[in-house]
Amino acid sequence: MHSSQWLCRCQRLTTTSCRSISNTWLTASFNGTSPKLQGRSVGLFGNEMLKDPSGFKSLNEKVRRTSAQMVQNILTPSASRTDTTVKLFDDLSNEICCAADVAECIRSVHPDPKFAQAAEESMIDFTELVESLNTKRELYDAVKMSLTTEKSKLSDMDRRVIDMFLADFAMSGVHLPSDQRQRFVDLSGEIFEAGSAFARNAYNPVRLSFVEMKALGARDRHLSYPMHNADCSDIRHLAHNLYYAHSNDQEKLLRRLIECRHELAQLTGYASYADRAQLFSLLGSADEVEQFLVGVIEELRPQAESDLLLLLDLKQKIGDVRGESGDTVGEWDISYLSSVYRQTKFGRHSEIDRFFTLGALMEGFGQLVGQLYGVRLELDTAAPGELWSDTVQKLTAYQGDALLGHIYCDFVSRPSKTGGDCHFTVRCFKMLSEEKSQTPIVVVSLSLPSGSPVYLSPNQGETLFHEMGHALHSMLGRTKYQHVAGTRCSTDMAEIPSNLMEYFFNDSRVLRTVALDKDSGEALSSDQAKQLIAARSALSALETVQQAVHALFDLRVHGCTADAVCRGEITTTELYNDIAQFALPNVIRHPRSAWQHRFSHLVPYGARYYSYLVARASASLIWNSQFKANPFSRSAGDRWAAVQSYGGELPSGQLLAKMLGFTPTADDLVTALKREIEDSSEKTQ
Ligand SMILES: [Zn+2]
């Protein structure tokens, strides 16, 4: 069972007719301020145990007591018991997740350090409880046995959920003989230590010599970022190579992490960690993922090369050609030149800033999901003590008369908030009986400025749509089990609804319903909308190939190259350089430059960083075949809502087949990305 789940800690790859503003409740609420709630506290999320920080301790005690009884019930089968083991196990998982997920969310968002601290302690206790259950051999045996003893009562979906529970157990090594089990525990500890140290050091500043300080025009002896925004190419070049210089310490930690993960994977019957990481994913095996990523690089390379030529032209035009690098584009140039390119070609966006207010965006999002799914988002009045900050807004989602669930919108940035933009699942959908269900609760946390109204950049607007896409995925869930509800599916599948929402945002027909002048309510003009979208999609081939390079490194270092890395036959810097050179041979780079030593995502993602590219490609297939002709189509919306309602109950391939009529292969996904790039290059002409 998972103790908690969060998504999108800013790990994203990119990061109709005109409607005049109707100063309605949603616009007004999100563009204004909310009143302070007075009265007797009902507790966070309406949980009366959570009226004050000490409530977390009582909550943990209650959950520990109840779950001990539930475990006992699972382990003592009786003739009178009608529920299946998988149902009982999901109930147990639900009992813990409902509490642990609240703790996980509150520790990240609560501004009161006492609450945050209490939630943190609660999390530690729940993690220990989950770990002790996941290593309880009798429980594993009971769940496994039920595949045989309860065979006649189990559907394909029940069996799939059992397989997922067993896979979670296997992640703790519970199924191993005792000598191997000890090795498993030791390796897990080492992975945690090496991974934490690697991620921590990934942001270490570089100590500069006086000569380097002078060359960079730096006042500080420490270089804490690669200065990619400097307008002199020589400075960018030097700063980049200093910041990304190969570090023996990081190499040692990364190698240790890979060695332990590789051994752990082999101990549990997999050829490599990369193979182990593909369990339940759309592509299913490391070989398929390799084929996908190499395909993306090879198919998109010609367009990426054209993007590079544009940047080189620009570099020569703006006279940024000092030193030896005048007729080439270096790794250090790409970010700076891309930003200058967008500004020169499409202009600065300052004149459209007033069109992006949070209120109008939320209002427009609400209308969109109304048209697509018949879902109504209503602003709800929270009770005293239900919220952790006055700036949080509570939305309730309905479909017809049916209550779907609650979305708490915590959009304003606070110093105490950790984790960046994300979507927390606080409670999952689950059928409690034939008629009764548990409604989902989610929190969408963003880091927007405060104000009245709040102005967003187009990127922030897109992020809002992305995260609200996750929230709707959770609201639409109709699963028998909470273990597979809403976004609780493989990462690639979980990111499809949110990525699809980005396609909606970047369509001029939709954009013009959400980008409204603050004062007059007039929509962005059609030309402005098209120009903005063109600017946002410019150079996307180059960006996509760069993402594929990062993902391919993550895959190979955990997969086909892991043995060679472990034996010291190749350094990770050589491996990264080989991939970068293969992908973009005309981008100049220093072979000892070690971008991967600062790539902390290697730790949490471990051979799954590619998932976002798969999700984007899948979303692109859905957009083009179902929504591009009419982004407000109710019939396509209903079909998509039905697919989302399955959460992870069905394999991702089957879910996509319900929407597309076929299960996309690695090649189909490559073609989808290629087509998307071709479309966006047409827009930028
Ligand atoms: Zn996401």
Coordinates of N, CA and C and ligand atoms in Angstrom, one line a residue, residues 8 466 470 495 498, ligand 1:
C8 N 3.6 15.8 -9.6 CA 4.0 17.1 -10.2 C 4.7 18.1 -9.3
H466 N -3.1 22.4 -15.8 CA -2.5 21.1 -15.6 C -2.9 20.5 -14.2
H470 N -5.5 17.3 -12.9 CA -5.3 16.2 -12.0 C -6.5 16.1 -11.0
E495 N -0.4 11.3 -15.7 CA -0.1 12.6 -16.2 C -0.8 12.9 -17.6
S498 N -3.8 15.6 -17.1 CA -3.2 17.0 -16.8 C -2.6 17.5 -18.1
Ligands
ZN1 ZN 1.3 16.6 -13.3

